[in-house]
């Protein structure tokens, strides 16, 4: 875990960023110095930002005796298929990845270098993620969470277990749709999580402000819409934003680190400002 805050101090609440899948906290910095990711951009506008490495990822060492098996590290083809598909492929194409898409490209090299395997025991992974996140929140105080992809489950669990510490959640293309079968990794047995959402004397996500963000070119918007509906049914105040509807186009699943990351972040900053004003 690391953190950064404006040198001159700030009155803005902290943001805690939780990375996705086989990534790590450095994903929030971006893959090019010329196109910073969401973390440095949030600090620039005044937010203290905490970057969490989920157990078994990045700077949180992988211990197979405690964490079990994990999937193989993604190769260039696997990373590119998810974050930088070839324009000729039938899969969604994201022109917001403005760089080369072949090995040797500094940006794709950086993305692959930061990628690792995913724990096969999803329930264990999410349980450990949630514990680590709650532990961090007990030190930062109430914060907004910004989660990406598979990291979103930690956010839902932390909000259900420590509601006073989670002011709201921005979930960027969260893992879904609800009850998704993850194959050898298990399933989202409890809708958006693989372990129960335990509300303490309340509905698990009662009145939780949530913003779900979908890239225009990722092909995930319908899944995100289903996740939004599931959360709303559980009491959350959930809103779904499709970046394409706001004129932010070409984004794939890695919209937090693509060349137009600043444009993708702008509606999130507006939402955060609205929540703080309430």
mmCIF file of C-alpha atoms in Angstrom:
data_model
loop_
_atom_site.group_PDB
_atom_site.id
_atom_site.type_symbol
_atom_site.label_atom_id
_atom_site.label_comp_id
_atom_site.label_asym_id
_atom_site.label_seq_id
_atom_site.Cartn_x
_atom_site.Cartn_y
_atom_site.Cartn_z
ATOM 1 C CA UNK A 1 0.000 0.000 0.000
ATOM 2 C CA UNK A 2 1.131 3.534 -0.658
ATOM 3 C CA UNK A 3 -0.421 6.954 -0.428
ATOM 4 C CA UNK A 4 0.048 10.450 -1.745
ATOM 5 C CA UNK A 5 -1.577 13.744 -0.856
ATOM 6 C CA UNK A 6 -1.303 17.353 -2.015
ATOM 7 C CA UNK A 7 1.776 19.009 -0.501
ATOM 8 C CA UNK A 8 -0.227 22.016 0.628
ATOM 9 C CA UNK A 9 -2.778 19.890 2.496
ATOM 10 C CA UNK A 10 -6.441 19.461 1.674
ATOM 11 C CA UNK A 11 -9.902 19.377 3.177
ATOM 12 C CA UNK A 12 -11.109 16.771 0.679
ATOM 13 C CA UNK A 13 -11.841 13.227 1.902
ATOM 14 C CA UNK A 14 -9.474 10.381 1.068
ATOM 15 C CA UNK A 15 -9.911 8.118 -1.919
ATOM 16 C CA UNK A 16 -8.941 4.458 -1.580
ATOM 17 C CA UNK A 17 -8.249 2.752 -4.914
ATOM 18 C CA UNK A 18 -8.599 -1.024 -5.269
ATOM 19 C CA UNK A 19 -7.132 -2.591 -8.411
ATOM 20 C CA UNK A 20 -8.695 -5.356 -10.441
ATOM 21 C CA UNK A 21 -8.012 -8.937 -11.513
ATOM 22 C CA UNK A 22 -4.380 -9.808 -11.982
ATOM 23 C CA UNK A 23 -3.263 -6.205 -11.657
ATOM 24 C CA UNK A 24 -1.729 -4.244 -8.820
ATOM 25 C CA UNK A 25 -1.970 -0.810 -7.263
ATOM 26 C CA UNK A 26 0.446 0.712 -9.783
ATOM 27 C CA UNK A 27 -2.295 0.362 -12.423
ATOM 28 C CA UNK A 28 -3.752 3.588 -11.046
ATOM 29 C CA UNK A 29 -0.643 5.506 -12.181
ATOM 30 C CA UNK A 30 -1.187 4.666 -15.866
ATOM 31 C CA UNK A 31 1.222 3.132 -18.374
ATOM 32 C CA UNK A 32 2.714 6.327 -19.821
ATOM 33 C CA UNK A 33 4.239 9.372 -18.171
ATOM 34 C CA UNK A 34 2.536 11.432 -20.878
ATOM 35 C CA UNK A 35 -0.914 10.134 -19.871
ATOM 36 C CA UNK A 36 -1.157 9.824 -16.073
ATOM 37 C CA UNK A 37 -3.729 7.453 -14.634
ATOM 38 C CA UNK A 38 -6.450 8.278 -12.138
ATOM 39 C CA UNK A 39 -4.347 8.362 -8.964
ATOM 40 C CA UNK A 40 -2.007 11.260 -9.848
ATOM 41 C CA UNK A 41 -4.864 13.152 -11.466
ATOM 42 C CA UNK A 42 -6.961 12.869 -8.283
ATOM 43 C CA UNK A 43 -4.036 14.137 -6.195
ATOM 44 C CA UNK A 44 -3.649 17.080 -8.588
ATOM 45 C CA UNK A 45 -7.191 18.242 -7.824
ATOM 46 C CA UNK A 46 -6.706 17.903 -4.074
ATOM 47 C CA UNK A 47 -7.583 14.374 -2.959
ATOM 48 C CA UNK A 48 -5.415 12.243 -0.671
ATOM 49 C CA UNK A 49 -5.166 8.899 -2.482
ATOM 50 C CA UNK A 50 -4.402 5.502 -0.974
ATOM 51 C CA UNK A 51 -3.429 2.635 -3.284
ATOM 52 C CA UNK A 52 -4.053 -0.844 -1.949
ATOM 53 C CA UNK A 53 -2.386 -4.043 -3.208
ATOM 54 C CA UNK A 54 -4.836 -6.891 -2.818
ATOM 55 C CA UNK A 55 -3.422 -9.985 -1.012
ATOM 56 C CA UNK A 56 -1.276 -12.002 -3.399
ATOM 57 C CA UNK A 57 -0.893 -9.142 -5.877
ATOM 58 C CA UNK A 58 1.795 -6.550 -6.509
ATOM 59 C CA UNK A 59 3.644 -5.626 -3.337
ATOM 60 C CA UNK A 60 1.496 -7.999 -1.273
ATOM 61 C CA UNK A 61 3.510 -11.236 -1.628
ATOM 62 C CA UNK A 62 1.872 -14.350 -3.022
ATOM 63 C CA UNK A 63 2.097 -17.217 -0.525
ATOM 64 C CA UNK A 64 0.706 -20.416 -2.076
ATOM 65 C CA UNK A 65 0.474 -22.164 1.289
ATOM 66 C CA UNK A 66 -1.960 -19.497 2.482
ATOM 67 C CA UNK A 67 -3.588 -18.350 -0.751
ATOM 68 C CA UNK A 68 -3.719 -21.539 -2.792
ATOM 69 C CA UNK A 69 -3.250 -21.834 -6.524
ATOM 70 C CA UNK A 70 -3.537 -19.011 -9.002
ATOM 71 C CA UNK A 71 -3.971 -18.691 -12.730
ATOM 72 C CA UNK A 72 -0.887 -18.369 -14.955
ATOM 73 C CA UNK A 73 0.557 -14.926 -15.557
ATOM 74 C CA UNK A 74 -1.036 -13.381 -18.637
ATOM 75 C CA UNK A 75 1.131 -13.279 -21.753
ATOM 76 C CA UNK A 76 1.097 -10.451 -24.263
ATOM 77 C CA UNK A 77 -1.810 -11.964 -26.156
ATOM 78 C CA UNK A 78 -3.899 -12.334 -23.013
ATOM 79 C CA UNK A 79 -3.193 -8.821 -21.752
ATOM 80 C CA UNK A 80 -3.808 -7.285 -25.157
ATOM 81 C CA UNK A 81 -7.080 -9.171 -25.616
ATOM 82 C CA UNK A 82 -8.426 -7.595 -22.414
ATOM 83 C CA UNK A 83 -6.930 -4.119 -22.542
ATOM 84 C CA UNK A 84 -5.629 -3.465 -26.065
ATOM 85 C CA UNK A 85 -7.382 -5.678 -28.634
ATOM 86 C CA UNK A 86 -6.252 -5.501 -32.237
ATOM 87 C CA UNK A 87 -8.479 -3.305 -34.447
ATOM 88 C CA UNK A 88 -9.036 -6.286 -36.739
ATOM 89 C CA UNK A 89 -10.318 -8.565 -33.996
ATOM 90 C CA UNK A 90 -14.081 -9.174 -33.656
ATOM 91 C CA UNK A 91 -13.848 -8.285 -29.960
ATOM 92 C CA UNK A 92 -14.535 -4.688 -28.897
ATOM 93 C CA UNK A 93 -11.797 -2.313 -30.021
ATOM 94 C CA UNK A 94 -10.719 0.556 -27.793
ATOM 95 C CA UNK A 95 -9.089 3.446 -29.677
ATOM 96 C CA UNK A 96 -8.468 5.209 -26.351
ATOM 97 C CA UNK A 97 -5.471 2.874 -26.091
ATOM 98 C CA UNK A 98 -3.551 5.149 -28.447
ATOM 99 C CA UNK A 99 -0.280 3.257 -28.303
ATOM 100 C CA UNK A 100 1.126 0.249 -30.137
ATOM 101 C CA UNK A 101 -0.403 -3.134 -29.393
ATOM 102 C CA UNK A 102 2.596 -5.436 -29.932
ATOM 103 C CA UNK A 103 5.422 -6.621 -27.657
ATOM 104 C CA UNK A 104 8.115 -3.979 -27.479
ATOM 105 C CA UNK A 105 5.678 -1.106 -27.115
ATOM 106 C CA UNK A 106 6.661 0.624 -23.832
ATOM 107 C CA UNK A 107 3.032 1.019 -22.792
ATOM 108 C CA UNK A 108 2.026 -2.594 -23.458
ATOM 109 C CA UNK A 109 5.277 -3.774 -21.895
ATOM 110 C CA UNK A 110 4.418 -1.796 -18.752
ATOM 111 C CA UNK A 111 0.924 -3.274 -18.627
ATOM 112 C CA UNK A 112 2.136 -6.857 -19.003
ATOM 113 C CA UNK A 113 4.973 -6.349 -16.504
ATOM 114 C CA UNK A 114 2.492 -5.290 -13.821
ATOM 115 C CA UNK A 115 0.131 -8.232 -14.416
ATOM 116 C CA UNK A 116 0.017 -11.442 -12.416
ATOM 117 C CA UNK A 117 -2.119 -14.480 -11.783
ATOM 118 C CA UNK A 118 -5.561 -14.473 -10.179
ATOM 119 C CA UNK A 119 -6.273 -16.581 -7.090
ATOM 120 C CA UNK A 120 -8.409 -19.585 -8.009
ATOM 121 C CA UNK A 121 -10.255 -19.500 -4.673
ATOM 122 C CA UNK A 122 -12.365 -16.412 -5.324
ATOM 123 C CA UNK A 123 -14.190 -16.594 -1.998
ATOM 124 C CA UNK A 124 -10.909 -16.637 -0.064
ATOM 125 C CA UNK A 125 -9.491 -13.869 -2.234
ATOM 126 C CA UNK A 126 -12.495 -11.616 -1.651
ATOM 127 C CA UNK A 127 -12.558 -12.322 2.070
ATOM 128 C CA UNK A 128 -8.907 -11.328 2.411
ATOM 129 C CA UNK A 129 -9.444 -8.296 0.176
ATOM 130 C CA UNK A 130 -12.312 -7.135 2.377
ATOM 131 C CA UNK A 131 -10.355 -7.571 5.605
ATOM 132 C CA UNK A 132 -7.395 -5.645 4.237
ATOM 133 C CA UNK A 133 -9.617 -2.861 2.971
ATOM 134 C CA UNK A 134 -11.482 -2.493 6.269
ATOM 135 C CA UNK A 135 -8.159 -2.473 8.137
ATOM 136 C CA UNK A 136 -6.976 0.375 5.916
ATOM 137 C CA UNK A 137 -10.214 2.328 6.339
ATOM 138 C CA UNK A 138 -9.877 2.085 10.113
ATOM 139 C CA UNK A 139 -6.645 4.036 9.686
ATOM 140 C CA UNK A 140 -7.707 6.533 7.020
ATOM 141 C CA UNK A 141 -11.140 7.276 8.446
ATOM 142 C CA UNK A 142 -14.241 7.578 6.238
ATOM 143 C CA UNK A 143 -13.285 7.488 2.566
ATOM 144 C CA UNK A 144 -14.635 7.063 -0.918
ATOM 145 C CA UNK A 145 -13.634 3.813 -2.613
ATOM 146 C CA UNK A 146 -12.699 3.591 -6.279
ATOM 147 C CA UNK A 147 -12.625 -0.016 -7.402
ATOM 148 C CA UNK A 148 -11.831 -1.627 -10.735
ATOM 149 C CA UNK A 149 -13.066 -4.888 -12.197
ATOM 150 C CA UNK A 150 -12.523 -7.842 -9.809
ATOM 151 C CA UNK A 151 -11.512 -5.423 -7.061
ATOM 152 C CA UNK A 152 -15.107 -4.243 -6.817
ATOM 153 C CA UNK A 153 -16.164 -7.104 -4.565
ATOM 154 C CA UNK A 154 -13.864 -5.839 -1.824
ATOM 155 C CA UNK A 155 -15.725 -2.535 -1.969
ATOM 156 C CA UNK A 156 -19.185 -4.071 -1.580
ATOM 157 C CA UNK A 157 -17.973 -6.208 1.328
ATOM 158 C CA UNK A 158 -16.217 -3.333 3.097
ATOM 159 C CA UNK A 159 -19.313 -1.156 2.773
ATOM 160 C CA UNK A 160 -21.513 -3.881 4.256
ATOM 161 C CA UNK A 161 -19.129 -4.540 7.158
ATOM 162 C CA UNK A 162 -18.001 -1.002 7.956
ATOM 163 C CA UNK A 163 -20.703 1.310 6.561
ATOM 164 C CA UNK A 164 -19.581 4.295 8.642
ATOM 165 C CA UNK A 165 -16.174 4.182 6.942
ATOM 166 C CA UNK A 166 -17.369 4.059 3.323
ATOM 167 C CA UNK A 167 -18.802 7.352 2.089
ATOM 168 C CA UNK A 168 -19.501 5.989 -1.364
ATOM 169 C CA UNK A 169 -18.112 3.738 -4.077
ATOM 170 C CA UNK A 170 -17.105 4.363 -7.673
ATOM 171 C CA UNK A 171 -16.965 0.951 -9.349
ATOM 172 C CA UNK A 172 -15.241 0.941 -12.741
ATOM 173 C CA UNK A 173 -16.586 -1.936 -14.829
ATOM 174 C CA UNK A 174 -17.086 -4.152 -11.737
ATOM 175 C CA UNK A 175 -16.929 -7.902 -11.962
ATOM 176 C CA UNK A 176 -20.321 -9.150 -13.079
ATOM 177 C CA UNK A 177 -23.044 -9.621 -14.052
ATOM 178 C CA UNK A 178 -24.623 -10.748 -10.770
ATOM 179 C CA UNK A 179 -24.275 -14.449 -9.971
ATOM 180 C CA UNK A 180 -21.664 -14.890 -12.689
ATOM 181 C CA UNK A 181 -20.091 -18.326 -13.094
ATOM 182 C CA UNK A 182 -16.309 -17.868 -12.936
ATOM 183 C CA UNK A 183 -15.470 -21.422 -13.985
ATOM 184 C CA UNK A 184 -12.618 -22.954 -11.960
ATOM 185 C CA UNK A 185 -12.518 -19.797 -9.834
ATOM 186 C CA UNK A 186 -16.021 -20.419 -8.446
ATOM 187 C CA UNK A 187 -18.922 -18.008 -8.827
ATOM 188 C CA UNK A 188 -20.460 -14.799 -7.558
ATOM 189 C CA UNK A 189 -22.716 -16.906 -5.382
ATOM 190 C CA UNK A 190 -24.131 -13.917 -3.498
ATOM 191 C CA UNK A 191 -24.768 -11.740 -6.529
ATOM 192 C CA UNK A 192 -21.820 -9.368 -6.657
ATOM 193 C CA UNK A 193 -19.610 -11.326 -4.253
ATOM 194 C CA UNK A 194 -18.500 -14.889 -3.615
ATOM 195 C CA UNK A 195 -18.996 -14.486 0.157
ATOM 196 C CA UNK A 196 -22.086 -13.168 1.943
ATOM 197 C CA UNK A 197 -22.853 -9.460 2.167
ATOM 198 C CA UNK A 198 -23.519 -9.137 5.879
ATOM 199 C CA UNK A 199 -25.290 -5.964 6.876
ATOM 200 C CA UNK A 200 -25.056 -5.163 10.587
ATOM 201 C CA UNK A 201 -28.667 -4.614 11.688
ATOM 202 C CA UNK A 202 -29.531 -3.207 8.248
ATOM 203 C CA UNK A 203 -29.731 -4.109 4.621
ATOM 204 C CA UNK A 204 -26.114 -4.703 3.522
ATOM 205 C CA UNK A 205 -25.824 -1.703 1.190
ATOM 206 C CA UNK A 206 -28.588 0.508 2.564
ATOM 207 C CA UNK A 207 -28.356 4.061 1.163
ATOM 208 C CA UNK A 208 -24.794 3.513 -0.074
ATOM 209 C CA UNK A 209 -23.970 6.027 -2.849
ATOM 210 C CA UNK A 210 -22.637 4.104 -5.836
ATOM 211 C CA UNK A 211 -21.476 5.212 -9.268
ATOM 212 C CA UNK A 212 -20.822 2.460 -11.801
ATOM 213 C CA UNK A 213 -18.750 3.521 -14.808
ATOM 214 C CA UNK A 214 -18.679 1.732 -18.169
ATOM 215 C CA UNK A 215 -16.313 2.361 -21.051
ATOM 216 C CA UNK A 216 -17.882 3.083 -24.434
ATOM 217 C CA UNK A 217 -15.906 0.386 -26.274
ATOM 218 C CA UNK A 218 -15.448 -2.377 -23.705
ATOM 219 C CA UNK A 219 -18.637 -4.321 -24.365
ATOM 220 C CA UNK A 220 -19.419 -4.464 -20.638
ATOM 221 C CA UNK A 221 -22.168 -1.875 -20.278
ATOM 222 C CA UNK A 222 -25.047 -4.365 -20.142
ATOM 223 C CA UNK A 223 -23.353 -6.377 -17.408
ATOM 224 C CA UNK A 224 -22.776 -3.148 -15.498
ATOM 225 C CA UNK A 225 -26.427 -2.205 -15.903
ATOM 226 C CA UNK A 226 -27.432 -5.546 -14.379
ATOM 227 C CA UNK A 227 -25.017 -4.977 -11.480
ATOM 228 C CA UNK A 228 -26.462 -1.495 -10.924
ATOM 229 C CA UNK A 229 -29.976 -2.932 -10.737
ATOM 230 C CA UNK A 230 -28.857 -5.636 -8.299
ATOM 231 C CA UNK A 231 -27.251 -3.071 -5.992
ATOM 232 C CA UNK A 232 -30.272 -0.782 -6.126
ATOM 233 C CA UNK A 233 -32.491 -3.712 -5.161
ATOM 234 C CA UNK A 234 -30.267 -4.214 -2.106
ATOM 235 C CA UNK A 235 -30.744 -0.639 -0.955
ATOM 236 C CA UNK A 236 -27.854 1.182 -2.598
ATOM 237 C CA UNK A 237 -28.330 4.561 -4.258
ATOM 238 C CA UNK A 238 -26.799 3.299 -7.488
ATOM 239 C CA UNK A 239 -26.239 5.225 -10.717
ATOM 240 C CA UNK A 240 -24.835 3.812 -13.948
ATOM 241 C CA UNK A 241 -22.800 6.082 -16.228
ATOM 242 C CA UNK A 242 -21.870 5.074 -19.766
ATOM 243 C CA UNK A 243 -18.942 7.259 -20.735
ATOM 244 C CA UNK A 244 -19.998 7.260 -24.367
ATOM 245 C CA UNK A 245 -23.226 9.040 -23.424
ATOM 246 C CA UNK A 246 -21.067 11.838 -22.001
ATOM 247 C CA UNK A 247 -18.959 12.182 -25.131
ATOM 248 C CA UNK A 248 -16.022 10.224 -23.708
ATOM 249 C CA UNK A 249 -15.479 7.617 -26.390
ATOM 250 C CA UNK A 250 -13.185 4.746 -27.259
ATOM 251 C CA UNK A 251 -12.540 3.438 -23.764
ATOM 252 C CA UNK A 252 -12.022 -0.228 -23.048
ATOM 253 C CA UNK A 253 -11.793 -2.130 -19.787
ATOM 254 C CA UNK A 254 -8.607 -0.325 -18.791
ATOM 255 C CA UNK A 255 -10.165 3.123 -18.891
ATOM 256 C CA UNK A 256 -8.364 4.145 -15.687
ATOM 257 C CA UNK A 257 -5.044 4.077 -17.539
ATOM 258 C CA UNK A 258 -5.848 4.796 -21.196
ATOM 259 C CA UNK A 259 -4.675 7.889 -23.035
ATOM 260 C CA UNK A 260 -7.841 9.847 -22.223
ATOM 261 C CA UNK A 261 -7.900 8.831 -18.547
ATOM 262 C CA UNK A 262 -8.429 12.460 -17.541
ATOM 263 C CA UNK A 263 -11.621 12.698 -19.595
ATOM 264 C CA UNK A 264 -12.846 9.387 -18.153
ATOM 265 C CA UNK A 265 -12.164 10.626 -14.624
ATOM 266 C CA UNK A 266 -13.975 13.952 -15.043
ATOM 267 C CA UNK A 267 -17.535 12.629 -14.444
ATOM 268 C CA UNK A 268 -16.259 10.719 -11.419
ATOM 269 C CA UNK A 269 -14.847 13.913 -9.913
ATOM 270 C CA UNK A 270 -18.169 15.651 -10.512
ATOM 271 C CA UNK A 271 -20.024 12.821 -8.785
ATOM 272 C CA UNK A 272 -17.643 12.920 -5.824
ATOM 273 C CA UNK A 273 -18.178 16.665 -5.476
ATOM 274 C CA UNK A 274 -21.943 16.153 -5.513
ATOM 275 C CA UNK A 275 -21.742 13.504 -2.772
ATOM 276 C CA UNK A 276 -19.633 15.748 -0.558
ATOM 277 C CA UNK A 277 -22.140 18.566 -0.925
ATOM 278 C CA UNK A 278 -24.981 16.427 0.420
#
